Amino acid sequence: MTDNPLRLLPAAGAVLELPVVRDLVAAHGHGLVRHCLRSLLAELRSAALAGTVPPSLPEITTELSGRVRRLAVPALRRAVNASGILLHTGLGRSPLPASAIAAMVEAAGSTPVQASLSTGDRSLREERIERMLCELTGCEAATVVNNNAAATMLMLTALTAGREVIVSRGQLVEIGGAFRMPDVMAMSGCKLVEVGCTNRTHLRDYEQAITPQTAALLHVHTSNYRVRGFAGTPGAGELAALARTRGLLALDDLGSGALVPLSGIGLADEPMVADSVKAGVSACCFSGDKLLGGPQAGIIVGTAEAVKRMRAHPSARMFRVCKLTLAALEATLVHFINGDWRERIPFWAMASRPLESVRDEATRLAEALLAAGARATVVDTLAYVGSGSAPDEGLPSVGVRLAVPGIAAGELARRLRLGEPSVFVRLEGGAAIADCRTLREGDAESLVKAVSSVVC
Ligand SMILES: *Cc1c(COP(=O)(O)O)cnc(C)c1O
């Protein structure tokens, strides 16, 4: 009663002198250890004042070393994607090709991102990327911004602000979060003119809505949903033809924007960028980290005139990408130019892996998990592209249903996420399933280690 409870807590200086804590300092740095110790002691002080008996010194150093270790692991640590979602937004969408990772490391120091080697003058940042996109899509010009949301915004604001843009009611999409097409259009400064119905819009609906104030006809790919049955809306090609006869622009937000057809992996095709260009749109935009399988970026391809106007707009500077993104995107595009995208781009490698090879991996994984003391059964699954592409079609896959006696599936999934590396399994029908289509080299071993550490 008479003793001050704070007296029972050690001084920070004394803790820092302990041999175990000195080892922590040697491994992780004085600043980081002191940072964790200060917040720990502050918490213990308030707890002591509230009447809690302070922990012993060994308990304090154990808690401290746990905190330091957790903080020493970067927030963006390695994760094993056993979810079966190939482009998992929560896990950073597409894993990058090895060539793109190497290019980012090379570019991380000083790099001539905007300097001409022959003259030393300022140069266009995305020059090589533009040349490759011209070859791959048949466009006249191309530019790159932060993501496809920014690309849509730049396209609308630079080309249509202050004027009317006609869109089908069936294409006023919400991509997720705050990205809703009507809101984006309002922000860009253009006036949205809706035509048609949710399920059907006719070319004449667009035609009748054209006024002297009209700047463009906009086509939006309904990436993450499909309208089936009595449904139909003119394609980008029909809109481009109408726009041409009326002296208007035709714009296309492709979303995923495929450079190669999805039929190669047995899925119905997502719209091809080259088809849109060929159909005569003035500009179309798509993501760098969806079906392209590269870094987060928004890519705009179109006519030289449209791209020139977009580059000259102040928003282009606000939305511009860093040298790391440019390096990774350039390296990714080289695989499409070389034709080795199926082997070299992780998304395409995972998607085109033969089912029997996935099954072999699942069988080996189940054996290793059983040996580690877990319950494991090989099960047929469906993997999904993710990121709003091919939303209602699964890719045949094989996984391992796993369980650890005494631990509920949700808790098992939580402990696997908290491990190093973090492992993300799928929870389905009350069971934890590790889908093998999204595992990459070394992932199965990491998964077995993670499960073993939960078993004991
Ligand atoms: C995904 C998507 C976007 C947003 O792209 P991000 O790269 O995620 O910013 C915009 N429009 C459509 C149609 C999309 O599918």
CSV table of C-alpha atoms and ligand atoms in Angstrom, one decimal:
chain,number,residue,atom,x,y,z
A,1,MET,CA,0.0,0.0,0.0
A,2,THR,CA,2.7,2.4,1.0
A,3,ASP,CA,5.1,1.5,-1.8
A,4,ASN,CA,5.0,3.4,-5.1
A,5,PRO,CA,4.1,0.7,-7.7
A,6,LEU,CA,6.3,2.5,-10.3
A,7,ARG,CA,9.3,1.6,-8.2
A,8,LEU,CA,8.8,-2.0,-9.2
A,9,LEU,CA,9.4,-1.1,-12.8
A,10,PRO,CA,13.0,-1.1,-14.1
A,11,ALA,CA,14.6,2.0,-15.6
A,12,ALA,CA,15.1,2.1,-19.4
A,13,GLY,CA,18.8,2.4,-19.0
A,14,ALA,CA,19.1,-0.6,-16.8
A,15,VAL,CA,17.1,-2.8,-19.3
A,16,LEU,CA,19.3,-1.6,-22.2
A,17,GLU,CA,22.3,-2.9,-20.3
A,18,LEU,CA,21.0,-6.5,-19.9
A,19,PRO,CA,22.9,-9.0,-22.1
A,20,VAL,CA,19.7,-10.2,-23.9
A,21,VAL,CA,18.8,-6.7,-24.7
A,22,ARG,CA,22.3,-5.9,-25.9
A,23,ASP,CA,22.0,-8.8,-28.3
A,24,LEU,CA,18.7,-7.2,-29.6
A,25,VAL,CA,20.5,-3.9,-30.1
A,26,ALA,CA,23.3,-5.6,-32.0
A,27,ALA,CA,20.8,-7.3,-34.3
A,28,HIS,CA,18.2,-4.5,-34.8
A,29,GLY,CA,19.8,-1.2,-33.8
A,30,HIS,CA,19.7,0.9,-30.7
A,31,GLY,CA,17.0,3.3,-31.9
A,32,LEU,CA,14.5,0.6,-32.7
A,33,VAL,CA,15.0,-1.2,-29.4
A,34,ARG,CA,14.7,2.1,-27.4
A,35,HIS,CA,11.6,3.0,-29.4
A,36,CYS,CA,9.9,-0.3,-28.4
A,37,LEU,CA,11.2,-0.2,-24.8
A,38,ARG,CA,9.8,3.3,-24.3
A,39,SER,CA,6.3,2.5,-25.4
A,40,LEU,CA,6.4,-0.8,-23.4
A,41,LEU,CA,7.5,0.9,-20.2
A,42,ALA,CA,4.9,3.7,-20.7
A,43,GLU,CA,2.2,1.0,-21.0
A,44,LEU,CA,3.5,-0.8,-17.9
A,45,ARG,CA,3.6,2.5,-16.0
A,46,SER,CA,-0.1,3.3,-16.7
A,47,ALA,CA,-1.0,-0.3,-15.9
A,48,ALA,CA,0.9,-0.2,-12.6
A,49,LEU,CA,-0.8,3.1,-11.7
A,50,ALA,CA,-4.1,1.4,-12.4
A,51,GLY,CA,-3.2,-1.3,-9.9
A,52,THR,CA,-1.7,-4.1,-12.1
A,53,VAL,CA,1.3,-5.9,-10.6
A,54,PRO,CA,4.2,-5.1,-12.9
A,55,PRO,CA,5.7,-8.1,-14.8
A,56,SER,CA,9.2,-9.5,-13.9
A,57,LEU,CA,12.3,-8.4,-15.7
A,58,PRO,CA,12.5,-11.6,-17.8
A,59,GLU,CA,8.8,-11.1,-18.8
A,60,ILE,CA,9.6,-7.6,-19.8
A,61,THR,CA,12.6,-8.6,-21.9
A,62,THR,CA,10.6,-11.4,-23.6
A,63,GLU,CA,7.8,-9.0,-24.5
A,64,LEU,CA,10.4,-6.4,-25.7
A,65,SER,CA,12.1,-8.9,-28.0
A,66,GLY,CA,8.8,-9.9,-29.5
A,67,ARG,CA,7.9,-6.3,-30.2
A,68,VAL,CA,11.3,-5.5,-31.7
A,69,ARG,CA,11.2,-8.6,-33.9
A,70,ARG,CA,7.7,-7.7,-35.2
A,71,LEU,CA,8.8,-4.2,-36.0
A,72,ALA,CA,12.0,-5.3,-37.6
A,73,VAL,CA,10.0,-7.3,-40.3
A,74,PRO,CA,8.9,-4.8,-42.9
A,75,ALA,CA,5.1,-4.2,-43.2
A,76,LEU,CA,5.4,-5.3,-46.8
A,77,ARG,CA,6.9,-8.7,-46.0
A,78,ARG,CA,6.8,-11.7,-48.2
A,79,ALA,CA,3.5,-13.4,-48.4
A,80,VAL,CA,2.5,-16.9,-49.7
A,81,ASN,CA,-0.6,-16.7,-51.8
A,82,ALA,CA,-2.5,-20.0,-51.2
A,83,SER,CA,-5.8,-18.3,-51.7
A,84,GLY,CA,-6.4,-19.4,-55.3
A,85,ILE,CA,-7.0,-15.8,-56.3
A,86,LEU,CA,-4.3,-15.1,-58.9
A,87,LEU,CA,-4.5,-11.3,-58.9
A,88,HIS,CA,-5.3,-10.9,-55.1
A,89,THR,CA,-5.7,-7.1,-54.5
A,90,GLY,CA,-5.0,-7.6,-50.8
A,91,LEU,CA,-1.6,-9.2,-51.7
A,92,GLY,CA,-0.6,-6.6,-54.2
A,93,ARG,CA,-2.2,-8.0,-57.4
A,94,SER,CA,0.4,-9.4,-59.8
A,95,PRO,CA,3.7,-10.7,-58.5
A,96,LEU,CA,6.4,-9.2,-60.8
A,97,PRO,CA,8.5,-11.1,-63.3
A,98,ALA,CA,12.1,-11.7,-62.2
A,99,SER,CA,13.2,-9.4,-65.0
A,100,ALA,CA,11.1,-6.6,-63.6
A,101,ILE,CA,12.4,-7.0,-60.1
A,102,ALA,CA,16.0,-6.9,-61.4
A,103,ALA,CA,15.1,-3.8,-63.5
A,104,MET,CA,13.8,-2.0,-60.4
A,105,VAL,CA,16.9,-2.8,-58.4
A,106,GLU,CA,19.0,-1.4,-61.2
A,107,ALA,CA,16.9,1.8,-61.4
A,108,ALA,CA,16.8,2.3,-57.7
A,109,GLY,CA,19.9,4.5,-57.7
A,110,SER,CA,20.5,7.3,-60.2
A,111,THR,CA,19.1,6.3,-63.6
A,112,PRO,CA,18.4,8.4,-66.8
A,113,VAL,CA,14.7,8.3,-66.3
A,114,GLN,CA,14.2,11.6,-68.1
A,115,ALA,CA,17.6,12.4,-69.7
A,116,SER,CA,18.6,11.7,-73.2
A,117,LEU,CA,21.8,9.8,-73.4
A,118,SER,CA,22.8,11.2,-76.8
A,119,THR,CA,22.2,14.9,-76.1
A,120,GLY,CA,21.9,15.1,-72.3
A,121,ASP,CA,18.7,17.0,-72.7
A,122,ARG,CA,15.4,16.3,-71.0
A,123,SER,CA,13.6,13.3,-72.6
A,124,LEU,CA,10.2,11.7,-72.5
A,125,ARG,CA,10.1,9.3,-69.5
A,126,GLU,CA,8.1,6.6,-71.1
A,127,GLU,CA,9.7,6.6,-74.6
A,128,ARG,CA,10.6,2.9,-74.8
A,129,ILE,CA,7.4,1.8,-73.2
A,130,GLU,CA,5.5,3.9,-75.7
A,131,ARG,CA,7.3,2.3,-78.6
A,132,MET,CA,6.6,-1.2,-77.3
A,133,LEU,CA,2.9,-0.4,-76.8
A,134,CYS,CA,2.7,0.9,-80.3
A,135,GLU,CA,4.0,-2.4,-81.6
A,136,LEU,CA,1.8,-4.5,-79.3
A,137,THR,CA,-1.5,-2.6,-79.7
A,138,GLY,CA,-1.2,-0.8,-83.0
A,139,CYS,CA,-1.7,2.6,-81.3
A,140,GLU,CA,0.0,5.9,-82.4
A,141,ALA,CA,1.0,7.0,-78.9
A,142,ALA,CA,0.9,5.9,-75.3
A,143,THR,CA,1.5,7.3,-71.8
A,144,VAL,CA,1.6,5.9,-68.3
A,145,VAL,CA,0.1,7.1,-65.0
A,146,ASN,CA,-0.3,5.7,-61.4
A,147,ASN,CA,-3.2,3.3,-61.9
A,148,ASN,CA,-6.2,2.9,-64.2
A,149,ALA,CA,-8.4,5.0,-62.0
A,150,ALA,CA,-6.0,7.9,-62.6
A,151,ALA,CA,-5.9,7.0,-66.3
A,152,THR,CA,-9.7,7.3,-66.6
A,153,MET,CA,-9.6,10.6,-64.7
A,154,LEU,CA,-6.8,12.0,-66.9
A,155,MET,CA,-8.5,10.9,-70.1
A,156,LEU,CA,-11.8,12.5,-69.1
A,157,THR,CA,-10.4,15.7,-67.6
A,158,ALA,CA,-7.9,16.4,-70.4
A,159,LEU,CA,-10.2,15.6,-73.3
A,160,THR,CA,-13.7,16.4,-72.2
A,161,ALA,CA,-13.8,18.9,-69.2
A,162,GLY,CA,-16.6,21.4,-69.5
A,163,ARG,CA,-18.5,19.4,-72.1
A,164,GLU,CA,-20.8,16.4,-72.3
A,165,VAL,CA,-19.9,12.7,-72.3
A,166,ILE,CA,-22.4,10.1,-73.2
A,167,VAL,CA,-22.4,6.7,-71.4
A,168,SER,CA,-24.8,3.7,-71.2
A,169,ARG,CA,-26.7,3.2,-68.0
A,170,GLY,CA,-25.4,-0.3,-68.1
A,171,GLN,CA,-21.8,0.8,-67.7
A,172,LEU,CA,-21.9,3.2,-64.8
A,173,VAL,CA,-19.7,0.8,-62.8
A,174,GLU,CA,-18.4,0.8,-59.3
A,175,ILE,CA,-14.9,-0.8,-59.3
A,176,GLY,CA,-14.6,-0.8,-55.5
A,177,GLY,CA,-14.2,1.7,-52.7
A,178,ALA,CA,-14.9,5.2,-53.9
A,179,PHE,CA,-14.2,4.6,-57.6
A,180,ARG,CA,-17.7,5.0,-59.1
A,181,MET,CA,-17.9,6.1,-62.7
A,182,PRO,CA,-20.5,8.9,-62.2
A,183,ASP,CA,-18.3,10.4,-59.4
A,184,VAL,CA,-15.2,10.2,-61.4
A,185,MET,CA,-16.9,11.9,-64.3
A,186,ALA,CA,-18.2,14.7,-62.0
A,187,MET,CA,-14.6,15.2,-60.6
A,188,SER,CA,-13.1,15.3,-64.1
A,189,GLY,CA,-15.3,18.3,-64.9
A,190,CYS,CA,-17.3,16.7,-67.7
A,191,LYS,CA,-21.1,16.4,-67.7
A,192,LEU,CA,-22.4,12.9,-67.6
A,193,VAL,CA,-25.2,12.1,-70.1
A,194,GLU,CA,-26.8,8.7,-69.3
A,195,VAL,CA,-28.5,6.8,-72.1
A,196,GLY,CA,-30.3,3.5,-72.5
A,197,CYS,CA,-31.2,1.0,-69.7
A,198,THR,CA,-29.3,-1.2,-67.4
A,199,ASN,CA,-29.7,-4.3,-69.6
A,200,ARG,CA,-29.9,-2.7,-73.1
A,201,THR,CA,-28.6,0.4,-74.8
A,202,HIS,CA,-28.9,1.0,-78.6
A,203,LEU,CA,-26.6,3.0,-80.9
A,204,ARG,CA,-29.6,5.3,-81.6
A,205,ASP,CA,-29.7,6.1,-77.9
A,206,TYR,CA,-26.2,7.6,-78.1
A,207,GLU,CA,-27.0,9.2,-81.5
A,208,GLN,CA,-30.1,11.0,-80.1
A,209,ALA,CA,-28.2,12.3,-77.1
A,210,ILE,CA,-25.6,14.1,-79.1
A,211,THR,CA,-25.7,17.9,-78.8
A,212,PRO,CA,-23.3,20.7,-79.8
A,213,GLN,CA,-21.9,20.3,-76.2
A,214,THR,CA,-21.0,16.7,-76.7
A,215,ALA,CA,-17.3,15.9,-76.5
A,216,ALA,CA,-17.1,12.1,-76.4
A,217,LEU,CA,-18.9,8.8,-76.3
A,218,LEU,CA,-17.5,6.7,-73.5
A,219,HIS,CA,-17.4,2.9,-73.3
A,220,VAL,CA,-16.7,1.3,-70.0
A,221,HIS,CA,-15.9,-2.4,-69.6
A,222,THR,CA,-18.1,-3.9,-66.9
A,223,SER,CA,-15.1,-5.7,-65.4
A,224,ASN,CA,-16.5,-7.1,-62.2
A,225,TYR,CA,-20.0,-8.0,-63.2
A,226,ARG,CA,-21.9,-9.3,-66.2
A,227,VAL,CA,-25.4,-8.6,-67.4
A,228,ARG,CA,-26.9,-11.7,-69.0
A,229,GLY,CA,-30.1,-12.6,-70.8
A,230,PHE,CA,-32.0,-9.9,-72.6
A,231,ALA,CA,-29.0,-7.6,-72.8
A,232,GLY,CA,-26.9,-5.8,-75.3
A,233,THR,CA,-24.9,-2.6,-75.6
A,234,PRO,CA,-22.9,-1.3,-78.6
A,235,GLY,CA,-19.2,-2.2,-78.5
A,236,ALA,CA,-16.4,0.3,-78.5
A,237,GLY,CA,-16.1,-0.2,-82.3
A,238,GLU,CA,-19.7,0.9,-83.0
A,239,LEU,CA,-19.2,3.9,-80.7
A,240,ALA,CA,-16.0,4.8,-82.5
A,241,ALA,CA,-17.6,4.6,-85.9
A,242,LEU,CA,-20.5,6.9,-84.7
A,243,ALA,CA,-18.1,9.3,-83.0
A,244,ARG,CA,-16.1,9.6,-86.2
A,245,THR,CA,-19.0,10.5,-88.4
A,246,ARG,CA,-20.1,13.2,-85.8
A,247,GLY,CA,-16.6,14.6,-85.2
A,248,LEU,CA,-16.5,13.4,-81.6
A,249,LEU,CA,-14.0,11.4,-79.5
A,250,ALA,CA,-14.6,7.8,-78.6
A,251,LEU,CA,-13.1,6.8,-75.2
A,252,ASP,CA,-12.8,3.3,-73.7
A,253,ASP,CA,-12.0,2.3,-70.1
A,254,LEU,CA,-11.0,-1.3,-70.6
A,255,GLY,CA,-10.2,-2.1,-67.0
A,256,SER,CA,-8.0,-5.3,-67.3
A,257,GLY,CA,-7.2,-4.7,-70.9
A,258,ALA,CA,-5.7,-7.9,-72.3
A,259,LEU,CA,-2.6,-7.8,-74.5
A,260,VAL,CA,-3.1,-11.5,-75.2
A,261,PRO,CA,-6.3,-13.5,-75.3
A,262,LEU,CA,-7.6,-15.3,-72.2
A,263,SER,CA,-8.9,-18.1,-74.3
A,264,GLY,CA,-5.4,-19.5,-74.0
A,265,ILE,CA,-6.1,-20.4,-70.4
A,266,GLY,CA,-9.7,-21.6,-71.1
A,267,LEU,CA,-11.6,-18.5,-70.1
A,268,ALA,CA,-13.9,-16.3,-72.1
A,269,ASP,CA,-12.0,-13.4,-73.5
A,270,GLU,CA,-11.7,-10.1,-71.8
A,271,PRO,CA,-11.5,-7.2,-74.3
A,272,MET,CA,-8.2,-6.9,-76.1
A,273,VAL,CA,-6.5,-3.5,-76.2
A,274,ALA,CA,-5.5,-4.0,-79.9
A,275,ASP,CA,-9.2,-4.6,-80.8
A,276,SER,CA,-10.1,-1.3,-79.3
A,277,VAL,CA,-7.4,0.6,-81.1
A,278,LYS,CA,-8.2,-1.1,-84.3
A,279,ALA,CA,-11.9,-0.2,-83.9
A,280,GLY,CA,-10.7,3.4,-83.9
A,281,VAL,CA,-11.2,4.7,-80.4
A,282,SER,CA,-9.4,8.0,-79.7
A,283,ALA,CA,-8.0,6.7,-76.4
A,284,CYS,CA,-8.4,3.7,-74.2
A,285,CYS,CA,-7.0,2.9,-70.8
A,286,PHE,CA,-6.2,-0.2,-68.7
A,287,SER,CA,-4.3,-1.4,-65.6
A,288,GLY,CA,-0.6,-2.5,-65.5
A,289,ASP,CA,-1.2,-4.9,-62.6
A,290,LYS,CA,-4.2,-6.9,-63.8
A,291,LEU,CA,-3.9,-9.1,-67.0
A,292,LEU,CA,-0.7,-7.4,-68.0
A,293,GLY,CA,0.9,-9.0,-64.9
A,294,GLY,CA,3.2,-6.0,-64.2
A,295,PRO,CA,3.5,-3.2,-61.7
A,296,GLN,CA,0.6,-1.0,-60.5
A,297,ALA,CA,0.1,1.5,-63.4
A,298,GLY,CA,-2.6,3.0,-65.6
A,299,ILE,CA,-1.7,2.8,-69.3
A,300,ILE,CA,-3.4,5.0,-71.9
A,301,VAL,CA,-3.0,4.3,-75.6
A,302,GLY,CA,-4.6,6.3,-78.4
A,303,THR,CA,-4.1,8.8,-81.2
A,304,ALA,CA,-1.0,11.0,-81.1
A,305,GLU,CA,-3.3,14.1,-80.8
A,306,ALA,CA,-5.2,12.7,-77.8
A,307,VAL,CA,-2.1,11.5,-75.9
A,308,LYS,CA,-0.4,14.9,-76.6
A,309,ARG,CA,-3.3,16.7,-74.9
A,310,MET,CA,-3.2,14.3,-71.9
A,311,ARG,CA,0.5,14.8,-71.5
A,312,ALA,CA,0.2,18.5,-71.5
A,313,HIS,CA,-2.5,18.5,-68.8
A,314,PRO,CA,-1.4,19.5,-65.2
A,315,SER,CA,-3.0,16.2,-63.9
A,316,ALA,CA,-0.4,14.2,-65.9
A,317,ARG,CA,2.2,15.5,-63.5
A,318,MET,CA,0.1,14.7,-60.5
A,319,PHE,CA,-0.5,11.2,-61.7
A,320,ARG,CA,3.0,10.4,-63.0
A,321,VAL,CA,4.7,7.2,-62.0
A,322,CYS,CA,8.2,6.8,-60.4
A,323,LYS,CA,11.3,5.3,-62.0
A,324,LEU,CA,10.7,2.0,-60.3
A,325,THR,CA,7.3,1.6,-61.9
A,326,LEU,CA,8.7,2.5,-65.3
A,327,ALA,CA,11.6,0.1,-65.0
A,328,ALA,CA,9.2,-2.8,-64.0
A,329,LEU,CA,6.7,-2.0,-66.7
A,330,GLU,CA,9.3,-1.8,-69.4
A,331,ALA,CA,10.7,-5.2,-68.4
A,332,THR,CA,7.2,-6.7,-68.3
A,333,LEU,CA,6.4,-5.4,-71.8
A,334,VAL,CA,9.6,-7.0,-73.2
A,335,HIS,CA,8.0,-10.4,-72.4
A,336,PHE,CA,5.1,-9.6,-74.6
A,337,ILE,CA,7.4,-8.4,-77.4
A,338,ASN,CA,9.5,-11.5,-77.1
A,339,GLY,CA,6.5,-13.9,-76.8
A,340,ASP,CA,7.7,-15.5,-73.6
A,341,TRP,CA,5.0,-14.0,-71.3
A,342,ARG,CA,3.5,-17.4,-70.6
A,343,GLU,CA,6.7,-18.6,-68.9
A,344,ARG,CA,8.1,-15.3,-67.6
A,345,ILE,CA,5.1,-13.4,-66.2
A,346,PRO,CA,4.0,-15.0,-62.9
A,347,PHE,CA,0.3,-14.3,-63.5
A,348,TRP,CA,0.4,-16.1,-66.9
A,349,ALA,CA,2.6,-18.9,-65.6
A,350,MET,CA,0.2,-19.6,-62.8
A,351,ALA,CA,-2.9,-19.4,-65.0
A,352,SER,CA,-1.5,-21.7,-67.7
A,353,ARG,CA,0.1,-24.3,-65.4
A,354,PRO,CA,-1.4,-27.7,-66.5
A,355,LEU,CA,-3.9,-29.1,-64.0
A,356,GLU,CA,-1.9,-32.3,-63.5
A,357,SER,CA,1.2,-30.3,-62.4
A,358,VAL,CA,-1.0,-28.5,-59.9
A,359,ARG,CA,-2.3,-31.8,-58.7
A,360,ASP,CA,1.2,-33.3,-58.3
A,361,GLU,CA,2.1,-30.3,-56.1
A,362,ALA,CA,-1.0,-30.7,-54.0
A,363,THR,CA,-0.3,-34.4,-53.5
A,364,ARG,CA,3.3,-33.7,-52.4
A,365,LEU,CA,2.1,-30.8,-50.2
A,366,ALA,CA,-0.6,-33.0,-48.5
A,367,GLU,CA,2.1,-35.6,-47.7
A,368,ALA,CA,4.4,-33.1,-46.2
A,369,LEU,CA,1.6,-31.6,-44.1
A,370,LEU,CA,0.6,-35.0,-42.8
A,371,ALA,CA,4.2,-35.6,-41.8
A,372,ALA,CA,4.2,-32.3,-40.0
A,373,GLY,CA,1.2,-33.4,-37.9
A,374,ALA,CA,-1.7,-31.7,-39.6
A,375,ARG,CA,-4.7,-33.2,-41.3
A,376,ALA,CA,-4.5,-32.8,-45.0
A,377,THR,CA,-6.7,-34.0,-47.9
A,378,VAL,CA,-6.3,-33.2,-51.6
A,379,VAL,CA,-9.4,-31.5,-53.0
A,380,ASP,CA,-10.5,-30.2,-56.4
A,381,THR,CA,-11.0,-26.4,-56.3
A,382,LEU,CA,-11.6,-23.5,-58.6
A,383,ALA,CA,-9.1,-20.7,-58.7
A,384,TYR,CA,-10.1,-17.2,-59.8
A,385,VAL,CA,-8.3,-14.5,-61.8
A,386,GLY,CA,-9.3,-11.8,-59.3
A,387,SER,CA,-9.1,-8.0,-59.5
A,388,GLY,CA,-12.4,-7.8,-61.3
A,389,SER,CA,-11.4,-9.8,-64.4
A,390,ALA,CA,-13.4,-12.8,-65.6
A,391,PRO,CA,-15.5,-12.4,-62.5
A,392,ASP,CA,-17.8,-15.4,-62.9
A,393,GLU,CA,-15.4,-18.0,-64.3
A,394,GLY,CA,-13.1,-20.3,-62.3
A,395,LEU,CA,-10.0,-22.0,-63.4
A,396,PRO,CA,-9.8,-25.7,-62.5
A,397,SER,CA,-7.4,-26.2,-59.7
A,398,VAL,CA,-6.3,-28.5,-56.9
A,399,GLY,CA,-5.7,-27.6,-53.2
A,400,VAL,CA,-5.2,-29.2,-49.8
A,401,ARG,CA,-7.8,-29.0,-47.2
A,402,LEU,CA,-5.9,-28.7,-44.0
A,403,ALA,CA,-6.7,-28.8,-40.3
A,404,VAL,CA,-4.9,-28.8,-37.0
A,405,PRO,CA,-6.6,-30.7,-34.2
A,406,GLY,CA,-7.9,-28.3,-31.5
A,407,ILE,CA,-7.7,-25.2,-33.7
A,408,ALA,CA,-10.7,-23.8,-35.6
A,409,ALA,CA,-10.2,-23.0,-39.3
A,410,GLY,CA,-10.5,-19.3,-38.9
A,411,GLU,CA,-7.9,-19.3,-36.1
A,412,LEU,CA,-5.6,-21.5,-38.1
A,413,ALA,CA,-5.8,-19.0,-41.0
A,414,ARG,CA,-5.1,-16.1,-38.6
A,415,ARG,CA,-2.0,-17.8,-37.2
A,416,LEU,CA,-0.7,-18.6,-40.7
A,417,ARG,CA,-1.2,-14.9,-41.7
A,418,LEU,CA,0.8,-13.7,-38.7
A,419,GLY,CA,3.8,-16.0,-39.5
A,420,GLU,CA,6.9,-15.2,-41.5
A,421,PRO,CA,6.3,-15.3,-44.3
A,422,SER,CA,2.6,-14.6,-44.0
A,423,VAL,CA,0.5,-17.4,-45.5
A,424,PHE,CA,-2.9,-16.7,-46.9
A,425,VAL,CA,-5.2,-19.7,-47.3
A,426,ARG,CA,-8.8,-19.7,-48.5
A,427,LEU,CA,-11.7,-20.3,-46.0
A,428,GLU,CA,-14.4,-22.2,-47.7
A,429,GLY,CA,-17.4,-24.0,-46.1
A,430,GLY,CA,-15.7,-23.8,-42.6
A,431,ALA,CA,-12.5,-25.3,-43.8
A,432,ALA,CA,-9.0,-23.9,-44.6
A,433,ILE,CA,-7.9,-24.7,-48.1
A,434,ALA,CA,-4.4,-24.1,-49.6
A,435,ASP,CA,-5.0,-23.7,-53.3
A,436,CYS,CA,-1.9,-24.9,-55.2
A,437,ARG,CA,-2.5,-22.9,-58.4
A,438,THR,CA,-1.3,-19.7,-56.8
A,439,LEU,CA,1.8,-21.2,-55.1
A,440,ARG,CA,5.2,-20.2,-56.5
A,441,GLU,CA,8.6,-21.7,-56.1
A,442,GLY,CA,9.5,-22.2,-52.5
A,443,ASP,CA,6.0,-21.4,-51.3
A,444,ALA,CA,5.0,-25.0,-50.5
A,445,GLU,CA,8.1,-25.4,-48.2
A,446,SER,CA,7.2,-22.1,-46.4
A,447,LEU,CA,3.6,-23.3,-46.0
A,448,VAL,CA,4.7,-26.6,-44.4
A,449,LYS,CA,7.0,-24.7,-42.0
A,450,ALA,CA,4.2,-22.3,-41.1
A,451,VAL,CA,1.8,-25.2,-40.4
A,452,SER,CA,4.4,-27.1,-38.4
A,453,SER,CA,4.9,-24.1,-36.1
A,454,VAL,CA,1.2,-23.9,-35.5
A,455,VAL,CA,1.0,-27.7,-34.7
A,456,CYS,CA,3.5,-27.6,-31.9
B,1,LIG,C1,-9.9,-2.0,-62.4
B,1,LIG,C2,-10.6,-1.0,-63.1
B,1,LIG,C3,-10.4,0.4,-62.9
B,1,LIG,C4,-9.4,0.8,-61.8
B,1,LIG,O1,-8.1,0.4,-62.1
B,1,LIG,P1,-6.9,0.5,-61.0
B,1,LIG,O2,-5.7,0.1,-61.8
B,1,LIG,O3,-7.3,-0.5,-60.0
B,1,LIG,O4,-6.9,1.9,-60.6
B,1,LIG,C5,-11.1,1.3,-63.6
B,1,LIG,N1,-12.0,0.9,-64.5
B,1,LIG,C6,-12.3,-0.4,-64.8
B,1,LIG,C7,-13.3,-0.7,-65.8
B,1,LIG,C8,-11.6,-1.4,-64.1
B,1,LIG,O5,-11.8,-2.6,-64.3
